Amino acid sequence: MAEHEPQQGDQDLEKKIVEIRQRFKNELLKDSTDKYDPRDVERIEQDNALVEAYLTWRMYVVDDTLKMIDESLLWRKEFGINDVSESTIPRWMFESGAIFLHGYDREGNKLFWFKVKLHIKDAKTVVDKKKYVAFWLEQYAKKEPGMPLTVVFDMTESGFSNIDMDFVKYVINCFKVYYPKFLSKMIIVEMPWIMNAAWKIVKSWLGPEAIAKLKFASKAEVHTYIGAEYLPPHLGGSDQFKYTYPPLPDDDFQTPLCENGPMASDDDAESKEGEMESRDTLESSFNSEIVAKPKKVNFLEESLRSEDGERDTNVRVKGVRKPLTTFKGLLLDVSPSEELSFGSGENEKKCLIILSNVTKNQVAFKVRTTAPEKYRVKPSSSRCEPGASVDIVVSLHGGSLASPQDRFLIMAAEMENAGSQELTQFWKEVQKNKIMEHRLRCHVLDSVKSAAAPHRDSLGEPSTNGQQELSTALMRVMACNSRLEQKMNSCLWVQKVLTGLVLVLLALNLLCLYLLGTAQRPS
């Protein structure tokens, strides 16, 4: 029976998705076809993953799911979410740096930062601020579909003037209603004690499905959730990132833009130092960056054009699993479409990227990564002839381990009059609006996760299990202490009320005694 359970579960899920779409059409769309944005209606009708996200977030209750879809789509049309862009948001909001995406937590989830001290309540700007939050979330949803976010409210140096409960409620609703399954956790850092009452109200807004995701952390405790490499110095971290605008941070490839040289052979311990391409800052994309140390690397621009290069590539492609999914691009088809899977086994340390030219001209391409010290890519930069395909081998270097935080960026541009033009010069001169970009994230197989702990021990690094257990115990003690403090405050309040009542009763008794004594006196 156990073998049939997953299939039965899938069948039940499919039935509920079909039911939701039928009821969505018959109940929510029957009154007016203009009720929602047609683009959102099309997504509900075609995107199974989106409907499943709503369904999962509402515990597979169809009625609650339909209500959530209705609220979400009405909000999207009211705020014109599908048309929200950088040009529709006041520039000063971007320049303030109050909200931005940057870095990852210890679980590999993107961090969505709110600098509370930079937020001032103002009724005139509330709509623009809400659109500003939606802009970041919508851009992230398009680039990283299905990947959750960790919200960080950095309350350092903040006060009552920075607290806008309506705005906080809106942010919570974004994750509770408008973007289902997007919230990994919400971390409140360095909250002043005087604001305890306000955040108790916030907890009541989250609801049972999200209350466990709310984490209160001091400067010392936040390291439990976020590593020092993605924490600013004022929170005890080493991240020197400073938000600036323009341009918006370009995903994970802004600082620096590093490219790998050719994949090192099994006998080579280190790659030879060679030419290092200039690191242009891309202006067209969005999200945050991972800071990586610049590293001199080799790259062969014409590796596929030489016979030796062809033979070498063919040898390396053997034993590498071919991708099963394909992204259809304007210039190149890219396989796989979304992620590269790495593990610890010998046959899991290499991945294949296949680029297919769908144009009538040569297409120049190059591959960038956020972790150039971990991966070897061959070829990292070359040309693809019309109608031809190029196999790119991505391999883990040495004893490196893949991480969900690692990203790859494939850039391509059509070479209409290529001739003998050097690729380096071509990339300097090509217009940015003619560059096709496609991002791939890394998927870590279970085998590499289980091997991670022994690998750290072999390098002489101390195990973090004890620290994590201690941190967990401390967090439990803090939570218990917080509950006791709340109960104590409640008891003190009750005690004050009772004391007041006792004083009132005592005064009444004294008054009664006085009146009785007065009445009994002989006239």
Short mmCIF file of C-alpha atoms in Angstrom, two decimals:
data_model
loop_
_atom_site.label_atom_id
_atom_site.label_comp_id
_atom_site.label_asym_id
_atom_site.label_seq_id
_atom_site.Cartn_x
_atom_site.Cartn_y
_atom_site.Cartn_z
CA MET A 1 0.00 0.00 0.00
CA ALA A 2 2.87 2.37 0.78
CA GLU A 3 4.01 2.39 -2.83
CA HIS A 4 0.64 3.71 -4.00
CA GLU A 5 0.40 6.55 -1.48
CA PRO A 6 2.45 9.14 -3.45
CA GLN A 7 0.46 8.44 -6.62
CA GLN A 8 -2.78 8.72 -4.69
CA GLY A 9 -1.58 12.02 -3.20
CA ASP A 10 -0.70 13.35 -6.65
CA GLN A 11 -4.10 12.35 -7.98
CA ASP A 12 -5.88 14.10 -5.10
CA LEU A 13 -3.78 17.22 -5.69
CA GLU A 14 -4.60 17.23 -9.40
CA LYS A 15 -8.30 16.82 -8.63
CA LYS A 16 -8.22 19.79 -6.26
CA ILE A 17 -6.36 21.93 -8.80
CA VAL A 18 -8.99 21.09 -11.42
CA GLU A 19 -11.76 21.85 -8.92
CA ILE A 20 -10.20 25.20 -8.02
CA ARG A 21 -9.95 26.21 -11.67
CA GLN A 22 -13.54 25.20 -12.37
CA ARG A 23 -14.88 27.08 -9.37
CA PHE A 24 -12.61 30.03 -10.13
CA LYS A 25 -14.18 30.26 -13.57
CA ASN A 26 -17.76 29.55 -12.50
CA GLU A 27 -17.86 31.51 -9.24
CA LEU A 28 -15.23 34.26 -9.28
CA LEU A 29 -15.33 35.16 -12.97
CA LYS A 30 -19.05 34.81 -13.58
CA ASP A 31 -19.97 38.40 -12.64
CA SER A 32 -17.35 40.23 -14.66
CA THR A 33 -14.43 39.34 -16.89
CA ASP A 34 -12.76 42.64 -15.92
CA LYS A 35 -12.62 41.76 -12.25
CA TYR A 36 -8.95 40.73 -12.44
CA ASP A 37 -5.98 41.47 -14.65
CA PRO A 38 -6.22 39.07 -17.65
CA ARG A 39 -2.54 38.18 -17.23
CA ASP A 40 -3.19 36.95 -13.70
CA VAL A 41 -6.24 34.98 -14.83
CA GLU A 42 -4.10 33.30 -17.48
CA ARG A 43 -1.52 32.31 -14.87
CA ILE A 44 -4.19 30.75 -12.65
CA GLU A 45 -5.54 28.81 -15.61
CA GLN A 46 -2.16 27.55 -16.82
CA ASP A 47 0.37 27.54 -13.98
CA ASN A 48 -0.10 24.42 -11.84
CA ALA A 49 2.75 25.39 -9.50
CA LEU A 50 1.05 28.70 -8.66
CA VAL A 51 -2.30 27.08 -7.86
CA GLU A 52 -0.54 24.39 -5.84
CA ALA A 53 1.27 27.11 -3.85
CA TYR A 54 -2.04 28.74 -2.90
CA LEU A 55 -3.52 25.33 -2.09
CA THR A 56 -0.59 24.27 0.09
CA TRP A 57 -0.52 27.60 1.93
CA ARG A 58 -4.21 27.12 2.78
CA MET A 59 -3.73 23.55 4.02
CA TYR A 60 -5.45 22.05 0.94
CA VAL A 61 -8.82 23.57 1.84
CA VAL A 62 -10.41 24.53 -1.49
CA ASP A 63 -12.76 27.23 -0.12
CA ASP A 64 -9.93 29.00 1.72
CA THR A 65 -7.70 28.70 -1.35
CA LEU A 66 -10.30 30.35 -3.60
CA LYS A 67 -10.73 33.16 -1.09
CA MET A 68 -6.97 33.71 -1.03
CA ILE A 69 -6.75 33.71 -4.84
CA ASP A 70 -9.59 36.25 -4.99
CA GLU A 71 -7.90 38.60 -2.48
CA SER A 72 -4.53 38.23 -4.19
CA LEU A 73 -5.78 38.92 -7.72
CA LEU A 74 -7.90 41.89 -6.61
CA TRP A 75 -4.82 43.38 -4.92
CA ARG A 76 -2.67 42.77 -7.99
CA LYS A 77 -5.14 44.64 -10.21
CA GLU A 78 -5.67 47.48 -7.70
CA PHE A 79 -1.94 48.17 -7.50
CA GLY A 80 -1.22 47.32 -11.13
CA ILE A 81 1.42 44.82 -10.03
CA ASN A 82 2.03 43.45 -13.53
CA ASP A 83 2.96 46.94 -14.71
CA VAL A 84 4.97 48.08 -11.68
CA SER A 85 8.49 48.94 -12.81
CA GLU A 86 11.47 50.97 -11.73
CA SER A 87 10.09 53.99 -13.60
CA THR A 88 6.76 53.90 -11.71
CA ILE A 89 8.42 54.19 -8.28
CA PRO A 90 9.71 57.54 -6.94
CA ARG A 91 13.48 57.64 -7.30
CA TRP A 92 14.04 58.78 -3.71
CA MET A 93 12.67 55.46 -2.44
CA PHE A 94 15.37 53.54 -4.28
CA GLU A 95 18.00 56.02 -3.10
CA SER A 96 16.96 55.70 0.56
CA GLY A 97 18.13 52.09 0.82
CA ALA A 98 15.32 51.28 3.26
CA ILE A 99 14.44 48.07 1.40
CA PHE A 100 16.66 45.77 -0.65
CA LEU A 101 17.54 42.15 -1.35
CA HIS A 102 21.01 40.99 -0.40
CA GLY A 103 22.69 37.79 0.75
CA TYR A 104 21.39 34.49 2.10
CA ASP A 105 20.54 32.95 5.45
CA ARG A 106 22.11 29.72 6.69
CA GLU A 107 19.46 27.67 4.88
CA GLY A 108 20.20 29.28 1.51
CA ASN A 109 17.14 31.57 1.43
CA LYS A 110 17.50 35.07 -0.02
CA LEU A 111 17.44 37.89 2.56
CA PHE A 112 14.89 40.71 2.17
CA TRP A 113 16.15 43.59 4.32
CA PHE A 114 14.01 46.32 5.89
CA LYS A 115 16.07 49.11 7.50
CA VAL A 116 13.42 50.28 9.95
CA LYS A 117 15.30 53.42 11.05
CA LEU A 118 14.99 54.77 7.48
CA HIS A 119 11.21 54.42 7.42
CA ILE A 120 9.07 57.36 8.52
CA LYS A 121 5.28 57.12 8.63
CA ASP A 122 3.75 59.42 6.03
CA ALA A 123 0.19 59.07 4.71
CA LYS A 124 1.11 60.87 1.46
CA THR A 125 3.64 58.23 0.44
CA VAL A 126 1.99 55.07 1.76
CA VAL A 127 0.72 53.89 -1.66
CA ASP A 128 4.12 54.37 -3.30
CA LYS A 129 5.79 52.51 -0.43
CA LYS A 130 3.44 49.59 -0.89
CA LYS A 131 4.19 49.51 -4.60
CA TYR A 132 7.88 49.69 -3.76
CA VAL A 133 7.65 46.51 -1.66
CA ALA A 134 5.61 44.84 -4.41
CA PHE A 135 8.25 45.83 -6.99
CA TRP A 136 11.00 43.95 -5.14
CA LEU A 137 8.81 40.91 -4.49
CA GLU A 138 7.52 40.74 -8.06
CA GLN A 139 10.98 41.00 -9.58
CA TYR A 140 12.27 38.29 -7.26
CA ALA A 141 9.27 36.05 -7.99
CA LYS A 142 10.03 36.24 -11.72
CA LYS A 143 13.74 35.50 -11.34
CA GLU A 144 13.56 32.92 -8.55
CA PRO A 145 10.14 31.21 -8.85
CA GLY A 146 9.34 28.98 -5.93
CA MET A 147 12.35 30.10 -3.86
CA PRO A 148 11.39 31.41 -0.38
CA LEU A 149 12.60 34.64 1.22
CA THR A 150 13.76 35.42 4.73
CA VAL A 151 12.55 38.86 5.82
CA VAL A 152 14.90 40.77 8.14
CA PHE A 153 13.58 43.78 10.05
CA ASP A 154 16.78 45.53 11.17
CA MET A 155 15.53 47.72 14.01
CA THR A 156 18.93 49.07 15.05
CA GLU A 157 18.67 52.73 16.13
CA SER A 158 14.92 52.77 15.43
CA GLY A 159 12.24 54.34 17.60
CA PHE A 160 8.51 54.98 17.77
CA SER A 161 8.66 57.44 14.87
CA ASN A 162 9.85 54.61 12.61
CA ILE A 163 7.04 52.20 13.47
CA ASP A 164 4.17 52.17 10.98
CA MET A 165 1.85 49.34 11.97
CA ASP A 166 -0.29 49.63 8.83
CA PHE A 167 2.79 49.28 6.66
CA VAL A 168 4.02 46.28 8.69
CA LYS A 169 0.59 44.68 8.33
CA TYR A 170 0.79 45.22 4.56
CA VAL A 171 4.21 43.54 4.40
CA ILE A 172 2.85 40.58 6.35
CA ASN A 173 -0.17 40.34 4.05
CA CYS A 174 2.17 40.23 1.06
CA PHE A 175 3.47 36.90 2.33
CA LYS A 176 0.26 35.74 3.97
CA VAL A 177 -2.05 36.35 0.98
CA TYR A 178 -0.41 37.82 -2.11
CA TYR A 179 2.75 35.69 -2.41
CA PRO A 180 1.96 32.22 -1.00
CA LYS A 181 4.79 30.00 0.27
CA PHE A 182 7.30 32.84 -0.18
CA LEU A 183 8.06 33.38 3.50
CA SER A 184 10.78 31.22 5.01
CA LYS A 185 11.00 33.18 8.25
CA MET A 186 10.71 36.75 9.53
CA ILE A 187 13.57 37.86 11.78
CA ILE A 188 13.14 40.91 14.03
CA VAL A 189 16.65 42.08 14.96
CA GLU A 190 17.55 44.33 17.90
CA MET A 191 14.00 45.30 18.74
CA PRO A 192 13.85 47.97 21.48
CA TRP A 193 12.02 46.65 24.54
CA ILE A 194 9.69 49.61 24.48
CA MET A 195 8.18 48.24 21.24
CA ASN A 196 7.18 44.86 22.69
CA ALA A 197 3.51 45.79 22.76
CA ALA A 198 3.52 46.78 19.07
CA TRP A 199 5.07 43.51 17.97
CA LYS A 200 2.64 41.49 20.04
CA ILE A 201 -0.02 42.96 17.77
CA VAL A 202 2.06 41.97 14.73
CA LYS A 203 2.17 38.36 15.93
CA SER A 204 -1.62 38.30 16.02
CA TRP A 205 -1.71 39.35 12.34
CA LEU A 206 0.48 36.50 11.17
CA GLY A 207 -2.06 33.78 11.88
CA PRO A 208 -1.40 30.17 12.84
CA GLU A 209 0.21 29.23 9.51
CA ALA A 210 2.97 31.79 9.88
CA ILE A 211 3.35 32.47 13.61
CA ALA A 212 6.17 29.92 13.90
CA LYS A 213 8.11 31.82 11.23
CA LEU A 214 8.47 34.94 13.41
CA LYS A 215 11.87 35.06 15.13
CA PHE A 216 13.06 37.71 17.59
CA ALA A 217 16.84 37.97 17.78
CA SER A 218 19.42 40.15 19.47
CA LYS A 219 22.70 41.15 17.86
CA ALA A 220 24.29 37.95 19.19
CA GLU A 221 21.36 35.65 18.39
CA VAL A 222 20.96 36.70 14.75
CA HIS A 223 24.10 34.69 13.90
CA THR A 224 21.98 31.59 14.53
CA TYR A 225 20.02 32.40 11.36
CA ILE A 226 22.48 34.37 9.21
CA GLY A 227 26.21 33.80 8.76
CA ALA A 228 28.69 36.60 9.40
CA GLU A 229 29.46 36.90 5.68
CA TYR A 230 25.96 38.32 5.08
CA LEU A 231 25.62 40.41 8.24
CA PRO A 232 26.66 44.09 8.32
CA PRO A 233 29.37 45.15 10.83
CA HIS A 234 26.85 46.83 13.14
CA LEU A 235 25.28 43.38 13.68
CA GLY A 236 28.63 41.71 14.29
CA GLY A 237 29.15 40.53 10.70
CA SER A 238 31.86 41.03 8.09
CA ASP A 239 29.72 42.01 5.07
CA GLN A 240 30.96 45.35 3.73
CA PHE A 241 28.10 45.64 1.21
CA LYS A 242 26.69 49.15 0.93
CA TYR A 243 23.48 49.65 -1.00
CA THR A 244 23.72 52.33 -3.69
CA TYR A 245 21.39 53.47 -6.45
CA PRO A 246 21.63 53.53 -9.42
CA PRO A 247 21.94 50.88 -10.64
CA LEU A 248 19.85 48.35 -8.80
CA PRO A 249 21.86 45.36 -7.58
CA ASP A 250 22.15 42.87 -10.42
CA ASP A 251 21.08 39.57 -8.87
CA ASP A 252 24.22 37.84 -7.57
CA PHE A 253 26.61 39.02 -10.28
CA GLN A 254 27.30 42.70 -9.52
CA THR A 255 30.42 42.72 -7.37
CA PRO A 256 32.60 41.40 -8.82
CA LEU A 257 31.61 39.86 -12.14
CA CYS A 258 33.95 36.89 -12.29
CA GLU A 259 34.26 34.31 -15.03
CA ASN A 260 35.85 30.91 -14.80
CA GLY A 261 38.68 29.73 -16.96
CA PRO A 262 38.74 26.31 -18.56
CA MET A 263 37.90 23.37 -16.36
CA ALA A 264 41.02 22.04 -14.69
CA SER A 265 41.97 18.52 -15.69
CA ASP A 266 42.02 15.79 -13.07
CA ASP A 267 45.80 15.88 -12.93
CA ASP A 268 46.04 19.64 -12.58
CA ALA A 269 46.14 20.91 -9.02
CA GLU A 270 45.70 24.54 -9.90
CA SER A 271 44.68 26.47 -12.98
CA LYS A 272 47.34 28.66 -14.53
CA GLU A 273 47.06 32.39 -14.13
CA GLY A 274 45.95 34.15 -17.27
CA GLU A 275 43.91 36.93 -18.65
CA MET A 276 41.19 38.40 -16.48
CA GLU A 277 38.27 40.04 -18.23
CA SER A 278 37.02 43.46 -17.16
CA ARG A 279 34.04 43.36 -14.81
CA ASP A 280 31.24 45.44 -16.23
CA THR A 281 28.38 46.34 -13.92
CA LEU A 282 25.08 45.25 -15.44
CA GLU A 283 22.32 47.80 -15.17
CA SER A 284 19.32 45.91 -16.42
CA SER A 285 18.73 43.30 -13.73
CA PHE A 286 17.65 43.11 -10.13
CA ASN A 287 18.21 41.43 -6.74
CA SER A 288 21.27 41.39 -4.51
CA GLU A 289 24.86 40.40 -4.91
CA ILE A 290 27.28 37.97 -3.37
CA VAL A 291 30.70 39.47 -2.76
CA ALA A 292 33.45 37.18 -3.98
CA LYS A 293 37.16 37.85 -4.00
CA PRO A 294 38.55 38.56 -7.48
CA LYS A 295 40.60 35.71 -8.82
CA LYS A 296 42.86 35.58 -11.86
CA VAL A 297 41.70 32.89 -14.20
CA ASN A 298 42.29 31.51 -17.68
CA PHE A 299 39.74 31.37 -20.43
CA LEU A 300 39.97 30.13 -24.00
CA GLU A 301 37.85 32.10 -26.42
CA GLU A 302 38.37 29.74 -29.31
CA SER A 303 38.40 26.38 -27.50
CA LEU A 304 35.62 24.96 -29.63
CA ARG A 305 37.27 26.10 -32.84
CA SER A 306 40.34 23.95 -32.40
CA GLU A 307 40.40 20.20 -33.00
CA ASP A 308 42.18 19.55 -29.72
CA GLY A 309 39.52 21.53 -27.91
CA GLU A 310 36.77 19.52 -29.59
CA ARG A 311 38.35 16.21 -28.62
CA ASP A 312 38.96 17.43 -25.08
CA THR A 313 35.36 18.55 -24.70
CA ASN A 314 33.97 15.31 -26.07
CA VAL A 315 36.02 13.33 -23.57
CA ARG A 316 34.77 15.41 -20.68
CA VAL A 317 31.14 15.27 -21.77
CA LYS A 318 31.22 11.50 -21.37
CA GLY A 319 29.85 10.49 -17.99
CA VAL A 320 28.06 13.81 -17.52
CA ARG A 321 24.28 13.57 -17.26
CA LYS A 322 22.48 15.35 -20.06
CA PRO A 323 19.90 17.96 -18.98
CA LEU A 324 16.23 17.10 -19.43
CA THR A 325 14.65 20.58 -19.47
CA THR A 326 15.14 23.48 -21.89
CA PHE A 327 14.68 27.24 -21.70
CA LYS A 328 13.63 28.74 -25.06
CA GLY A 329 15.50 32.02 -25.49
CA LEU A 330 15.56 34.64 -28.24
CA LEU A 331 19.14 33.82 -29.21
CA LEU A 332 19.93 30.54 -27.49
CA ASP A 333 18.03 27.57 -26.14
CA VAL A 334 19.54 26.71 -22.74
CA SER A 335 19.45 23.24 -21.18
CA PRO A 336 18.79 22.78 -18.30
CA SER A 337 16.18 25.48 -17.92
CA GLU A 338 16.52 26.33 -14.21
CA GLU A 339 19.13 24.51 -12.13
CA LEU A 340 22.33 22.47 -12.11
CA SER A 341 22.39 19.48 -9.77
CA PHE A 342 25.59 18.61 -7.90
CA GLY A 343 26.42 15.88 -5.41
CA SER A 344 29.43 14.26 -3.76
CA GLY A 345 29.64 11.19 -6.02
CA GLU A 346 32.12 11.14 -8.88
CA ASN A 347 29.31 11.23 -11.43
CA GLU A 348 27.64 14.11 -9.57
CA LYS A 349 30.52 16.60 -9.63
CA LYS A 350 29.99 17.61 -13.24
CA CYS A 351 27.00 19.15 -14.99
CA LEU A 352 26.36 19.82 -18.65
CA ILE A 353 24.94 23.03 -20.09
CA ILE A 354 23.85 22.81 -23.73
CA LEU A 355 23.50 26.04 -25.72
CA SER A 356 21.73 25.88 -29.09
CA ASN A 357 21.87 28.80 -31.53
CA VAL A 358 18.38 29.57 -32.90
CA THR A 359 19.45 32.59 -34.99
CA LYS A 360 20.93 32.98 -38.48
CA ASN A 361 24.10 34.61 -37.17
CA GLN A 362 26.96 33.74 -34.86
CA VAL A 363 26.12 34.18 -31.19
CA ALA A 364 28.79 35.06 -28.64
CA PHE A 365 28.27 33.74 -25.14
CA LYS A 366 29.98 33.77 -21.77
CA VAL A 367 29.25 32.16 -18.42
CA ARG A 368 29.61 33.87 -15.05
CA THR A 369 29.29 32.44 -11.57
CA THR A 370 29.00 33.82 -8.05
CA ALA A 371 31.55 31.28 -6.78
CA PRO A 372 34.49 31.25 -9.26
CA GLU A 373 36.76 29.62 -6.71
CA LYS A 374 34.53 26.51 -6.58
CA TYR A 375 33.63 25.81 -10.20
CA ARG A 376 35.49 25.26 -13.47
CA VAL A 377 33.64 26.01 -16.69
CA LYS A 378 34.78 25.04 -20.18
CA PRO A 379 34.32 26.88 -22.39
CA SER A 380 33.49 29.96 -20.33
CA SER A 381 33.46 32.27 -23.35
CA SER A 382 33.16 31.46 -27.04
CA ARG A 383 30.98 31.59 -30.17
CA CYS A 384 28.14 29.37 -31.34
CA GLU A 385 27.55 28.98 -35.08
CA PRO A 386 24.03 29.31 -36.60
CA GLY A 387 21.98 26.18 -35.97
CA ALA A 388 24.79 24.59 -33.94
CA SER A 389 25.01 23.55 -30.29
CA VAL A 390 27.77 23.96 -27.72
CA ASP A 391 28.33 21.68 -24.73
CA ILE A 392 29.61 23.49 -21.63
CA VAL A 393 30.95 21.36 -18.79
CA VAL A 394 30.64 22.78 -15.27
CA SER A 395 32.57 20.89 -12.62
CA LEU A 396 33.33 21.28 -8.94
CA HIS A 397 37.00 22.10 -8.41
CA GLY A 398 39.05 20.07 -5.96
CA GLY A 399 37.12 19.24 -2.81
CA SER A 400 34.63 22.10 -3.16
CA LEU A 401 30.96 21.50 -2.35
CA ALA A 402 28.04 23.03 -4.19
CA SER A 403 25.66 25.36 -2.34
CA PRO A 404 22.06 26.48 -3.05
CA GLN A 405 23.42 30.03 -2.84
CA ASP A 406 25.61 29.56 -5.93
CA ARG A 407 24.32 30.99 -9.20
CA PHE A 408 25.36 30.96 -12.87
CA LEU A 409 24.63 33.66 -15.42
CA ILE A 410 24.65 32.91 -19.16
CA MET A 411 25.00 35.98 -21.37
CA ALA A 412 24.58 35.89 -25.14
CA ALA A 413 24.65 38.47 -27.93
CA GLU A 414 24.23 38.15 -31.69
CA MET A 415 27.34 38.85 -33.81
CA GLU A 416 25.89 40.13 -37.09
CA ASN A 417 29.28 41.19 -38.49
CA ALA A 418 31.54 38.98 -36.46
CA GLY A 419 34.45 38.34 -38.82
CA SER A 420 37.62 38.01 -36.81
CA GLN A 421 36.47 40.38 -34.08
CA GLU A 422 37.92 39.59 -30.66
CA LEU A 423 35.33 38.52 -28.10
CA THR A 424 36.77 40.77 -25.39
CA GLN A 425 36.34 43.81 -27.60
CA PHE A 426 32.91 42.64 -28.75
CA TRP A 427 31.58 42.43 -25.19
CA LYS A 428 32.90 45.92 -24.44
CA GLU A 429 31.08 47.40 -27.42
CA VAL A 430 27.81 45.44 -27.52
CA GLN A 431 24.74 47.34 -26.36
CA LYS A 432 23.23 46.04 -23.15
CA ASN A 433 19.71 45.92 -24.55
CA LYS A 434 20.94 43.37 -27.11
CA ILE A 435 22.27 40.97 -24.49
CA MET A 436 20.19 37.92 -23.59
CA GLU A 437 20.59 36.77 -20.00
CA HIS A 438 19.56 33.52 -18.37
CA ARG A 439 20.21 32.47 -14.79
CA LEU A 440 20.73 29.00 -13.37
CA ARG A 441 20.71 28.15 -9.69
CA CYS A 442 22.45 25.21 -8.04
CA HIS A 443 20.59 22.26 -6.60
CA VAL A 444 22.43 20.24 -3.95
CA LEU A 445 21.70 16.52 -4.01
CA ASP A 446 21.12 14.69 -0.73
CA SER A 447 24.42 12.85 -1.08
CA VAL A 448 26.44 16.03 -0.76
CA LYS A 449 24.40 17.24 2.22
CA SER A 450 25.10 14.06 4.15
CA ALA A 451 28.78 14.26 3.24
CA ALA A 452 29.15 17.89 4.33
CA ALA A 453 29.77 17.24 8.03
CA PRO A 454 32.63 14.69 7.53
CA HIS A 455 34.19 17.01 4.99
CA ARG A 456 34.35 19.84 7.49
CA ASP A 457 35.86 17.56 10.12
CA SER A 458 38.57 16.40 7.70
CA LEU A 459 39.62 20.00 7.18
CA GLY A 460 40.13 20.44 10.89
CA GLU A 461 37.16 22.75 11.33
CA PRO A 462 35.21 22.38 14.57
CA SER A 463 31.80 20.80 14.33
CA THR A 464 28.92 23.24 14.68
CA ASN A 465 26.44 20.68 16.04
CA GLY A 466 27.23 21.55 19.64
CA GLN A 467 26.98 25.25 18.91
CA GLN A 468 23.67 24.79 17.15
CA GLU A 469 22.30 22.76 20.06
CA LEU A 470 23.50 25.40 22.51
CA SER A 471 21.99 28.15 20.38
CA THR A 472 18.72 26.26 20.18
CA ALA A 473 18.72 25.79 23.97
CA LEU A 474 19.44 29.48 24.47
CA MET A 475 16.64 30.42 22.12
CA ARG A 476 14.26 28.19 24.07
CA VAL A 477 15.38 29.78 27.33
CA MET A 478 14.91 33.24 25.82
CA ALA A 479 11.45 32.30 24.58
CA CYS A 480 10.55 30.89 27.99
CA ASN A 481 11.91 34.02 29.65
CA SER A 482 9.86 36.16 27.29
CA ARG A 483 6.70 34.24 28.13
CA LEU A 484 7.42 34.54 31.86
CA GLU A 485 8.02 38.26 31.43
CA GLN A 486 4.69 38.62 29.66
CA LYS A 487 2.90 36.66 32.40
CA MET A 488 4.66 38.73 35.07
CA ASN A 489 3.59 41.95 33.37
CA SER A 490 0.03 40.66 33.24
CA CYS A 491 0.16 39.71 36.92
CA LEU A 492 1.53 43.11 37.88
CA TRP A 493 -1.23 44.79 35.93
CA VAL A 494 -3.87 42.64 37.65
CA GLN A 495 -2.21 43.35 40.99
CA LYS A 496 -2.40 47.10 40.40
CA VAL A 497 -6.07 46.83 39.44
CA LEU A 498 -6.85 44.75 42.51
CA THR A 499 -4.91 47.15 44.73
CA GLY A 500 -6.93 50.01 43.32
CA LEU A 501 -10.19 48.15 43.97
CA VAL A 502 -9.11 47.34 47.53
CA LEU A 503 -8.34 51.01 48.16
CA VAL A 504 -11.74 52.01 46.76
CA LEU A 505 -13.50 49.41 48.97
CA LEU A 506 -11.52 50.55 52.01
CA ALA A 507 -12.51 54.15 51.33
CA LEU A 508 -16.16 53.11 50.99
CA ASN A 509 -15.99 51.17 54.26
CA LEU A 510 -14.50 54.15 56.05
CA LEU A 511 -17.18 56.36 54.59
CA CYS A 512 -19.91 53.95 55.73
CA LEU A 513 -18.43 53.82 59.23
CA TYR A 514 -18.32 57.59 59.36
CA LEU A 515 -21.92 57.91 58.23
CA LEU A 516 -23.06 55.28 60.75
CA GLY A 517 -21.19 57.02 63.55
CA THR A 518 -22.74 60.33 62.59
CA ALA A 519 -26.25 58.83 62.52
CA GLN A 520 -25.88 57.25 65.95
CA ARG A 521 -24.82 60.45 67.70
CA PRO A 522 -27.61 61.93 69.93
CA SER A 523 -29.06 65.01 68.45
#
